[in-house]
Amino acid sequence: MSDRTHAGRRVLVAEDEYILADDLQLSLEEAGLAVVGPFATLQDVLEAIASGSTIDAAILDVNLGGQQVYPAAEALRERQTPVVFVTGYEAASLPEGLCDIPCLSKPIDLRQALEALGL
């Protein structure tokens, strides 16, 4: 699924389940994308965002070790960075202010995620 149009694009991945994070990272790299992370904690995600490094899009697990990833989504939104939530929960449980962010169920379909991110 490698795509030259993805070359140089950087996708932040926040996922606390090791196997899912590893699979997602490999799939994104096979698609020609560079992965920022994956990060398993909200603190690590927020630090990556605050570092000012280039992030072209983000795939965020809603729950990272019991912490909601919403502050990271809001920080990315301020940077006008496309975000997709990934969750095992219902999309209806998202906060009202973030309901417009696409929400995919685990395990995600990579093509669907990339389409939702505009990649």
N, CA, C and O atoms as a GROMACS GRO file, in nm:
protein
  476
    1MET      N    1   0.082  -0.119   0.000
    1MET     CA    2   0.000   0.000   0.000
    1MET      C    3   0.086   0.126   0.000
    1MET      O    4   0.036   0.235   0.027
    2SER      N    5   0.214   0.112  -0.030
    2SER     CA    6   0.303   0.226  -0.033
    2SER      C    7   0.254   0.331  -0.132
    2SER      O    8   0.208   0.298  -0.241
    3ASP      N    9   0.263   0.455  -0.093
    3ASP     CA   10   0.213   0.565  -0.174
    3ASP      C   11   0.314   0.679  -0.168
    3ASP      O   12   0.344   0.730  -0.060
    4ARG      N   13   0.365   0.718  -0.283
    4ARG     CA   14   0.466   0.824  -0.289
    4ARG      C   15   0.411   0.957  -0.236
    4ARG      O   16   0.489   1.040  -0.188
    5THR      N   17   0.281   0.979  -0.243
    5THR     CA   18   0.225   1.105  -0.195
    5THR      C   19   0.235   1.117  -0.044
    5THR      O   20   0.221   1.227   0.010
    6HIS      N   21   0.260   1.007   0.025
    6HIS     CA   22   0.274   1.009   0.170
    6HIS      C   23   0.417   1.038   0.214
    6HIS      O   24   0.441   1.064   0.332
    7ALA      N   25   0.512   1.033   0.121
    7ALA     CA   26   0.652   1.050   0.157
    7ALA      C   27   0.672   1.179   0.236
    7ALA      O   28   0.631   1.286   0.193
    8GLY      N   29   0.736   1.166   0.350
    8GLY     CA   30   0.765   1.282   0.434
    8GLY      C   31   0.653   1.323   0.527
    8GLY      O   32   0.675   1.407   0.614
    9ARG      N   33   0.534   1.268   0.511
    9ARG     CA   34   0.421   1.302   0.599
    9ARG      C   35   0.440   1.230   0.732
    9ARG      O   36   0.478   1.113   0.736
   10ARG      N   37   0.414   1.301   0.841
   10ARG     CA   38   0.438   1.247   0.976
   10ARG      C   39   0.305   1.233   1.051
   10ARG      O   40   0.230   1.329   1.066
   11VAL      N   41   0.280   1.111   1.098
   11VAL     CA   42   0.156   1.081   1.171
   11VAL      C   43   0.190   1.045   1.315
   11VAL      O   44   0.265   0.950   1.341
   12LEU      N   45   0.134   1.121   1.408
   12LEU     CA   46   0.150   1.089   1.550
   12LEU      C   47   0.056   0.976   1.584
   12LEU      O   48  -0.062   0.978   1.546
   13VAL      N   49   0.107   0.877   1.656
   13VAL     CA   50   0.026   0.763   1.699
   13VAL      C   51   0.027   0.757   1.851
   13VAL      O   52   0.133   0.753   1.914
   14ALA      N   53  -0.093   0.756   1.910
   14ALA     CA   54  -0.110   0.741   2.053
   14ALA      C   55  -0.193   0.615   2.075
   14ALA      O   56  -0.312   0.611   2.046
   15GLU      N   57  -0.127   0.511   2.126
   15GLU     CA   58  -0.193   0.382   2.150
   15GLU      C   59  -0.119   0.311   2.262
   15GLU      O   60   0.003   0.292   2.254
   16ASP      N   61  -0.192   0.272   2.366
   16ASP     CA   62  -0.127   0.209   2.481
   16ASP      C   63  -0.124   0.056   2.476
   16ASP      O   64  -0.063  -0.006   2.562
   17GLU      N   65  -0.188  -0.004   2.379
   17GLU     CA   66  -0.182  -0.149   2.363
   17GLU      C   67  -0.067  -0.180   2.267
   17GLU      O   68  -0.075  -0.147   2.148
   18TYR      N   69   0.039  -0.242   2.319
   18TYR     CA   70   0.163  -0.260   2.243
   18TYR      C   71   0.141  -0.323   2.106
   18TYR      O   72   0.192  -0.273   2.006
   19ILE      N   73   0.068  -0.431   2.101
   19ILE     CA   74   0.051  -0.503   1.975
   19ILE      C   75  -0.023  -0.415   1.873
   19ILE      O   76   0.015  -0.412   1.756
   20LEU      N   77  -0.127  -0.345   1.916
   20LEU     CA   78  -0.199  -0.256   1.825
   20LEU      C   79  -0.109  -0.141   1.779
   20LEU      O   80  -0.111  -0.104   1.662
   21ALA      N   81  -0.031  -0.086   1.871
   21ALA     CA   82   0.060   0.024   1.835
   21ALA      C   83   0.164  -0.022   1.735
   21ALA      O   84   0.193   0.048   1.637
   22ASP      N   85   0.220  -0.139   1.758
   22ASP     CA   86   0.321  -0.193   1.669
   22ASP      C   87   0.264  -0.221   1.530
   22ASP      O   88   0.325  -0.187   1.429
   23ASP      N   89   0.147  -0.283   1.526
   23ASP     CA   90   0.081  -0.311   1.398
   23ASP      C   91   0.050  -0.183   1.322
   23ASP      O   92   0.071  -0.175   1.201
   24LEU      N   93  -0.001  -0.082   1.392
   24LEU     CA   94  -0.035   0.044   1.329
   24LEU      C   95   0.091   0.113   1.276
   24LEU      O   96   0.092   0.166   1.164
   25GLN      N   97   0.196   0.112   1.356
   25GLN     CA   98   0.321   0.173   1.312
   25GLN      C   99   0.372   0.106   1.184
   25GLN      O  100   0.409   0.175   1.089
   26LEU      N  101   0.374  -0.025   1.182
   26LEU     CA  102   0.421  -0.097   1.064
   26LEU      C  103   0.335  -0.066   0.942
   26LEU      O  104   0.387  -0.045   0.832
   27SER      N  105   0.204  -0.064   0.961
   27SER     CA  106   0.113  -0.037   0.849
   27SER      C  107   0.132   0.104   0.795
   27SER      O  108   0.132   0.124   0.673
   28LEU      N  109   0.149   0.201   0.883
   28LEU     CA  110   0.171   0.339   0.839
   28LEU      C  111   0.303   0.352   0.764
   28LEU      O  112   0.310   0.419   0.662
   29GLU      N  113   0.407   0.286   0.816
   29GLU     CA  114   0.537   0.291   0.749
   29GLU      C  115   0.531   0.223   0.612
   29GLU      O  116   0.592   0.270   0.516
   30GLU      N  117   0.457   0.112   0.603
   30GLU     CA  118   0.440   0.045   0.473
   30GLU      C  119   0.367   0.135   0.374
   30GLU      O  120   0.387   0.125   0.253
   31ALA      N  121   0.281   0.223   0.426
   31ALA     CA  122   0.208   0.317   0.341
   31ALA      C  123   0.294   0.438   0.304
   31ALA      O  124   0.248   0.526   0.231
   32GLY      N  125   0.418   0.442   0.353
   32GLY     CA  126   0.509   0.549   0.318
   32GLY      C  127   0.507   0.667   0.413
   32GLY      O  128   0.564   0.772   0.383
   33LEU      N  129   0.443   0.650   0.528
   33LEU     CA  130   0.434   0.758   0.627
   33LEU      C  131   0.539   0.740   0.736
   33LEU      O  132   0.577   0.628   0.770
   34ALA      N  133   0.584   0.851   0.792
   34ALA     CA  134   0.673   0.847   0.908
   34ALA      C  135   0.586   0.853   1.032
   34ALA      O  136   0.487   0.926   1.037
   35VAL      N  137   0.622   0.776   1.133
   35VAL     CA  138   0.543   0.769   1.256
   35VAL      C  139   0.613   0.847   1.367
   35VAL      O  140   0.732   0.828   1.394
   36VAL      N  141   0.537   0.934   1.431
   36VAL     CA  142   0.582   1.004   1.551
   36VAL      C  143   0.525   0.924   1.667
   36VAL      O  144   0.403   0.921   1.686
   37GLY      N  145   0.610   0.860   1.743
   37GLY     CA  146   0.566   0.769   1.848
   37GLY      C  147   0.593   0.627   1.806
   37GLY      O  148   0.694   0.601   1.741
   38PRO      N  149   0.508   0.535   1.840
   38PRO     CA  150   0.381   0.552   1.913
   38PRO      C  151   0.404   0.583   2.061
   38PRO      O  152   0.504   0.543   2.121
   39PHE      N  153   0.308   0.654   2.117
   39PHE     CA  154   0.312   0.694   2.257
   39PHE      C  155   0.202   0.623   2.333
   39PHE      O  156   0.090   0.608   2.284
   40ALA      N  157   0.234   0.579   2.455
   40ALA     CA  158   0.138   0.504   2.536
   40ALA      C  159   0.078   0.586   2.648
   40ALA      O  160  -0.014   0.540   2.716
   41THR      N  161   0.128   0.709   2.668
   41THR     CA  162   0.075   0.791   2.777
   41THR      C  163   0.035   0.929   2.724
   41THR      O  164   0.093   0.979   2.627
   42LEU      N  165  -0.062   0.989   2.788
   42LEU     CA  166  -0.106   1.123   2.751
   42LEU      C  167   0.009   1.221   2.767
   42LEU      O  168   0.028   1.309   2.682
   43GLN      N  169   0.086   1.209   2.874
   43GLN     CA  170   0.198   1.300   2.898
   43GLN      C  171   0.297   1.298   2.782
   43GLN      O  172   0.343   1.403   2.736
   44ASP      N  173   0.330   1.178   2.733
   44ASP     CA  174   0.424   1.167   2.621
   44ASP      C  175   0.367   1.230   2.494
   44ASP      O  176   0.440   1.293   2.417
   45VAL      N  177   0.238   1.213   2.472
   45VAL     CA  178   0.173   1.273   2.355
   45VAL      C  179   0.178   1.425   2.365
   45VAL      O  180   0.214   1.493   2.269
   46LEU      N  181   0.144   1.478   2.480
   46LEU     CA  182   0.144   1.623   2.499
   46LEU      C  183   0.285   1.680   2.483
   46LEU      O  184   0.302   1.788   2.427
   47GLU      N  185   0.386   1.609   2.533
   47GLU     CA  186   0.524   1.654   2.518
   47GLU      C  187   0.566   1.654   2.371
   47GLU      O  188   0.635   1.745   2.327
   48ALA      N  189   0.524   1.554   2.296
   48ALA     CA  190   0.557   1.548   2.154
   48ALA      C  191   0.494   1.665   2.079
   48ALA      O  192   0.556   1.725   1.991
   49ILE      N  193   0.370   1.696   2.113
   49ILE     CA  194   0.301   1.808   2.049
   49ILE      C  195   0.370   1.940   2.086
   49ILE      O  196   0.394   2.025   2.000
   50ALA      N  197   0.402   1.955   2.214
   50ALA     CA  198   0.465   2.079   2.263
   50ALA      C  199   0.606   2.098   2.209
   50ALA      O  200   0.655   2.211   2.205
   51SER      N  201   0.671   1.991   2.167
   51SER     CA  202   0.809   2.001   2.117
   51SER      C  203   0.818   2.082   1.989
   51SER      O  204   0.926   2.130   1.952
   52GLY      N  205   0.704   2.099   1.921
   52GLY     CA  206   0.703   2.177   1.798
   52GLY      C  207   0.744   2.098   1.676
   52GLY      O  208   0.754   2.154   1.567
   53SER      N  209   0.768   1.967   1.693
   53SER     CA  210   0.805   1.887   1.576
   53SER      C  211   0.687   1.879   1.480
   53SER      O  212   0.571   1.893   1.519
   54THR      N  213   0.719   1.855   1.355
   54THR     CA  214   0.616   1.848   1.253
   54THR      C  215   0.526   1.727   1.275
   54THR      O  216   0.574   1.614   1.286
   55ILE      N  217   0.398   1.752   1.280
   55ILE     CA  218   0.296   1.647   1.289
   55ILE      C  219   0.191   1.683   1.186
   55ILE      O  220   0.123   1.785   1.198
   56ASP      N  221   0.178   1.598   1.084
   56ASP     CA  222   0.083   1.626   0.977
   56ASP      C  223  -0.057   1.572   1.005
   56ASP      O  224  -0.155   1.619   0.947
   57ALA      N  225  -0.066   1.472   1.093
   57ALA     CA  226  -0.194   1.410   1.128
   57ALA      C  227  -0.171   1.327   1.254
   57ALA      O  228  -0.058   1.302   1.293
   58ALA      N  229  -0.282   1.286   1.317
   58ALA     CA  230  -0.269   1.206   1.439
   58ALA      C  231  -0.380   1.103   1.449
   58ALA      O  232  -0.496   1.128   1.414
   59ILE      N  233  -0.341   0.986   1.498
   59ILE     CA  234  -0.435   0.879   1.529
   59ILE      C  235  -0.426   0.858   1.680
   59ILE      O  236  -0.322   0.815   1.731
   60LEU      N  237  -0.534   0.889   1.750
   60LEU     CA  238  -0.533   0.891   1.895
   60LEU      C  239  -0.629   0.789   1.955
   60LEU      O  240  -0.750   0.795   1.931
   61ASP      N  241  -0.575   0.696   2.032
   61ASP     CA  242  -0.659   0.608   2.114
   61ASP      C  243  -0.724   0.697   2.219
   61ASP      O  244  -0.656   0.776   2.284
   62VAL      N  245  -0.854   0.687   2.236
   62VAL     CA  246  -0.927   0.774   2.328
   62VAL      C  247  -0.880   0.756   2.473
   62VAL      O  248  -0.874   0.853   2.548
   63ASN      N  249  -0.848   0.634   2.512
   63ASN     CA  250  -0.811   0.604   2.650
   63ASN      C  251  -0.668   0.552   2.654
   63ASN      O  252  -0.639   0.443   2.604
   64LEU      N  253  -0.579   0.631   2.713
   64LEU     CA  254  -0.439   0.591   2.727
   64LEU      C  255  -0.411   0.564   2.875
   64LEU      O  256  -0.393   0.657   2.953
   65GLY      N  257  -0.408   0.438   2.911
   65GLY     CA  258  -0.378   0.402   3.049
   65GLY      C  259  -0.473   0.465   3.149
   65GLY      O  260  -0.431   0.502   3.259
   66GLY      N  261  -0.599   0.478   3.113
   66GLY     CA  262  -0.698   0.534   3.204
   66GLY      C  263  -0.715   0.685   3.192
   66GLY      O  264  -0.800   0.743   3.260
   67GLN      N  265  -0.635   0.749   3.108
   67GLN     CA  266  -0.648   0.893   3.087
   67GLN      C  267  -0.708   0.920   2.950
   67GLN      O  268  -0.670   0.857   2.851
   68GLN      N  269  -0.802   1.012   2.945
   68GLN     CA  270  -0.864   1.050   2.819
   68GLN      C  271  -0.766   1.137   2.740
   68GLN      O  272  -0.697   1.222   2.797
   69VAL      N  273  -0.760   1.116   2.611
   69VAL     CA  274  -0.664   1.182   2.523
   69VAL      C  275  -0.714   1.318   2.471
   69VAL      O  276  -0.650   1.379   2.386
   70TYR      N  277  -0.826   1.364   2.522
   70TYR     CA  278  -0.889   1.485   2.473
   70TYR      C  279  -0.799   1.610   2.477
   70TYR      O  280  -0.803   1.689   2.383
   71PRO      N  281  -0.718   1.630   2.582
   71PRO     CA  282  -0.630   1.749   2.580
   71PRO      C  283  -0.534   1.747   2.461
   71PRO      O  284  -0.502   1.853   2.406
   72ALA      N  285  -0.488   1.630   2.420
   72ALA     CA  286  -0.400   1.620   2.303
   72ALA      C  287  -0.478   1.655   2.176
   72ALA      O  288  -0.426   1.725   2.089
   73ALA      N  289  -0.600   1.606   2.165
   73ALA     CA  290  -0.682   1.637   2.048
   73ALA      C  291  -0.705   1.788   2.038
   73ALA      O  292  -0.701   1.845   1.929
   74GLU      N  293  -0.730   1.852   2.151
   74GLU     CA  294  -0.752   1.996   2.151
   74GLU      C  295  -0.625   2.071   2.112
   74GLU      O  296  -0.632   2.170   2.038
   75ALA      N  297  -0.509   2.025   2.159
   75ALA     CA  298  -0.382   2.089   2.124
   75ALA      C  299  -0.354   2.073   1.975
   75ALA      O  300  -0.305   2.165   1.910
   76LEU      N  301  -0.384   1.956   1.921
   76LEU     CA  302  -0.364   1.933   1.778
   76LEU      C  303  -0.461   2.016   1.695
   76LEU      O  304  -0.425   2.068   1.589
   77ARG      N  305  -0.582   2.029   1.743
   77ARG     CA  306  -0.681   2.110   1.673
   77ARG      C  307  -0.634   2.256   1.666
   77ARG      O  308  -0.653   2.322   1.564
   78GLU      N  309  -0.574   2.305   1.773
   78GLU     CA  310  -0.521   2.442   1.773
   78GLU      C  311  -0.414   2.459   1.665
   78GLU      O  312  -0.398   2.568   1.610
   79ARG      N  313  -0.342   2.352   1.636
   79ARG     CA  314  -0.238   2.354   1.531
   79ARG      C  315  -0.297   2.323   1.394
   79ARG      O  316  -0.225   2.317   1.295
   80GLN      N  317  -0.428   2.303   1.388
   80GLN     CA  318  -0.499   2.267   1.265
   80GLN      C  319  -0.447   2.136   1.206
   80GLN      O  320  -0.433   2.121   1.085
   81THR      N  321  -0.418   2.043   1.296
   81THR     CA  322  -0.369   1.911   1.257
   81THR      C  323  -0.487   1.814   1.254
   81THR      O  324  -0.559   1.803   1.354
   82PRO      N  325  -0.509   1.744   1.143
   82PRO     CA  326  -0.619   1.646   1.137
   82PRO      C  327  -0.599   1.534   1.240
   82PRO      O  328  -0.488   1.486   1.261
   83VAL      N  329  -0.709   1.494   1.302
   83VAL     CA  330  -0.707   1.393   1.407
   83VAL      C  331  -0.817   1.290   1.380
   83VAL      O  332  -0.925   1.322   1.331
   84VAL      N  333  -0.785   1.165   1.413
   84VAL     CA  334  -0.883   1.057   1.415
   84VAL      C  335  -0.874   0.991   1.551
   84VAL      O  336  -0.764   0.959   1.598
   85PHE      N  337  -0.988   0.971   1.614
   85PHE     CA  338  -0.992   0.895   1.738
   85PHE      C  339  -1.009   0.747   1.705
   85PHE      O  340  -1.074   0.709   1.608
   86VAL      N  341  -0.947   0.664   1.789
   86VAL     CA  342  -0.963   0.520   1.780
   86VAL      C  343  -1.009   0.474   1.917
   86VAL      O  344  -0.953   0.514   2.019
   87THR      N  345  -1.111   0.390   1.919
   87THR     CA  346  -1.164   0.350   2.049
   87THR      C  347  -1.239   0.217   2.042
   87THR      O  348  -1.284   0.174   1.935
   88GLY      N  349  -1.251   0.157   2.156
   88GLY     CA  350  -1.337   0.041   2.171
   88GLY      C  351  -1.471   0.083   2.228
   88GLY      O  352  -1.560   0.000   2.246
   89TYR      N  353  -1.485   0.213   2.258
   89TYR     CA  354  -1.607   0.268   2.316
   89TYR      C  355  -1.697   0.323   2.206
   89TYR      O  356  -1.659   0.326   2.089
   90GLU      N  357  -1.814   0.365   2.244
   90GLU     CA  358  -1.907   0.428   2.150
   90GLU      C  359  -1.864   0.571   2.121
   90GLU      O  360  -1.819   0.642   2.210
   91ALA      N  361  -1.877   0.612   1.996
   91ALA     CA  362  -1.843   0.749   1.958
   91ALA      C  363  -1.930   0.849   2.034
   91ALA      O  364  -1.888   0.963   2.054
   92ALA      N  365  -2.048   0.809   2.074
   92ALA     CA  366  -2.138   0.899   2.146
   92ALA      C  367  -2.081   0.942   2.280
   92ALA      O  368  -2.129   1.039   2.340
   93SER      N  369  -1.979   0.871   2.329
   93SER     CA  370  -1.920   0.906   2.458
   93SER      C  371  -1.816   1.018   2.446
   93SER      O  372  -1.759   1.059   2.547
   94LEU      N  373  -1.792   1.069   2.326
   94LEU     CA  374  -1.696   1.178   2.307
   94LEU      C  375  -1.755   1.308   2.359
   94LEU      O  376  -1.876   1.329   2.352
   95PRO      N  377  -1.670   1.396   2.410
   95PRO     CA  378  -1.719   1.527   2.457
   95PRO      C  379  -1.782   1.605   2.342
   95PRO      O  380  -1.740   1.591   2.227
   96GLU      N  381  -1.880   1.684   2.373
   96GLU     CA  382  -1.954   1.758   2.271
   96GLU      C  383  -1.862   1.841   2.182
   96GLU      O  384  -1.884   1.848   2.061
   97GLY      N  385  -1.761   1.904   2.238
   97GLY     CA  386  -1.672   1.989   2.160
   97GLY      C  387  -1.580   1.914   2.066
   97GLY      O  388  -1.515   1.976   1.981
   98LEU      N  389  -1.573   1.782   2.079
   98LEU     CA  390  -1.485   1.702   1.993
   98LEU      C  391  -1.562   1.602   1.908
   98LEU      O  392  -1.502   1.516   1.844
   99CYS      N  393  -1.693   1.613   1.908
   99CYS     CA  394  -1.777   1.517   1.835
   99CYS      C  395  -1.756   1.519   1.684
   99CYS      O  396  -1.791   1.423   1.616
  100ASP      N  397  -1.700   1.628   1.632
  100ASP     CA  398  -1.679   1.636   1.488
  100ASP      C  399  -1.554   1.562   1.442
  100ASP      O  400  -1.533   1.545   1.321
  101ILE      N  401  -1.471   1.516   1.536
  101ILE     CA  402  -1.351   1.440   1.501
  101ILE      C  403  -1.394   1.297   1.468
  101ILE      O  404  -1.466   1.235   1.545
  102PRO      N  405  -1.350   1.246   1.352
  102PRO     CA  406  -1.386   1.108   1.317
  102PRO      C  407  -1.342   1.010   1.425
  102PRO      O  408  -1.236   1.025   1.485
  103CYS      N  409  -1.426   0.912   1.449
  103CYS     CA  410  -1.399   0.812   1.552
  103CYS      C  411  -1.414   0.673   1.490
  103CYS      O  412  -1.521   0.637   1.441
  104LEU      N  413  -1.306   0.596   1.494
  104LEU     CA  414  -1.304   0.463   1.436
  104LEU      C  415  -1.296   0.358   1.546
  104LEU      O  416  -1.233   0.380   1.650
  105SER      N  417  -1.360   0.246   1.523
  105SER     CA  418  -1.356   0.135   1.618
  105SER      C  419  -1.233   0.050   1.596
  105SER      O  420  -1.187   0.032   1.484
  106LYS      N  421  -1.180  -0.001   1.707
  106LYS     CA  422  -1.066  -0.093   1.698
  106LYS      C  423  -1.115  -0.230   1.655
  106LYS      O  424  -1.226  -0.269   1.691
  107PRO      N  425  -1.037  -0.303   1.580
  107PRO     CA  426  -0.915  -0.260   1.511
  107PRO      C  427  -0.952  -0.174   1.391
  107PRO      O  428  -1.055  -0.197   1.327
  108ILE      N  429  -0.870  -0.076   1.361
  108ILE     CA  430  -0.906   0.019   1.255
  108ILE      C  431  -0.867  -0.034   1.117
  108ILE      O  432  -0.777  -0.116   1.102
  109ASP      N  433  -0.938   0.016   1.019
  109ASP     CA  434  -0.906  -0.006   0.880
  109ASP      C  435  -0.815   0.110   0.839
  109ASP      O  436  -0.857   0.226   0.843
  110LEU      N  437  -0.690   0.081   0.802
  110LEU     CA  438  -0.594   0.186   0.774
  110LEU      C  439  -0.640   0.279   0.662
  110LEU      O  440  -0.624   0.400   0.672
  111ARG      N  441  -0.696   0.224   0.557
  111ARG     CA  442  -0.742   0.309   0.446
  111ARG      C  443  -0.850   0.406   0.493
  111ARG      O  444  -0.851   0.523   0.454
  112GLN      N  445  -0.939   0.358   0.577
  112GLN     CA  446  -1.045   0.443   0.630
  112GLN      C  447  -0.985   0.554   0.717
  112GLN      O  448  -1.028   0.669   0.710
  113ALA      N  449  -0.886   0.519   0.798
  113ALA     CA  450  -0.822   0.618   0.885
  113ALA      C  451  -0.749   0.724   0.802
  113ALA      O  452  -0.760   0.844   0.829
  114LEU      N  453  -0.676   0.680   0.700
  114LEU     CA  454  -0.603   0.775   0.616
  114LEU      C  455  -0.699   0.866   0.540
  114LEU      O  456  -0.673   0.986   0.523
  115GLU      N  457  -0.810   0.810   0.495
  115GLU     CA  458  -0.910   0.891   0.426
  115GLU      C  459  -0.968   0.997   0.521
  115GLU      O  460  -0.983   1.113   0.483
  116ALA      N  461  -0.999   0.955   0.644
  116ALA     CA  462  -1.055   1.048   0.742
  116ALA      C  463  -0.956   1.159   0.775
  116ALA      O  464  -0.996   1.271   0.809
  117LEU      N  465  -0.826   1.129   0.766
  117LEU     CA  466  -0.722   1.228   0.794
  117LEU      C  467  -0.688   1.314   0.672
  117LEU      O  468  -0.612   1.410   0.682
  118GLY      N  469  -0.744   1.279   0.558
  118GLY     CA  470  -0.715   1.353   0.437
  118GLY      C  471  -0.580   1.318   0.377
  118GLY      O  472  -0.522   1.398   0.304
  119LEU      N  473  -0.531   1.199   0.407
  119LEU     CA  474  -0.401   1.156   0.353
  119LEU      C  475  -0.418   1.059   0.239
  119LEU      O  476  -0.319   1.012   0.182
   0.00000   0.00000   0.00000
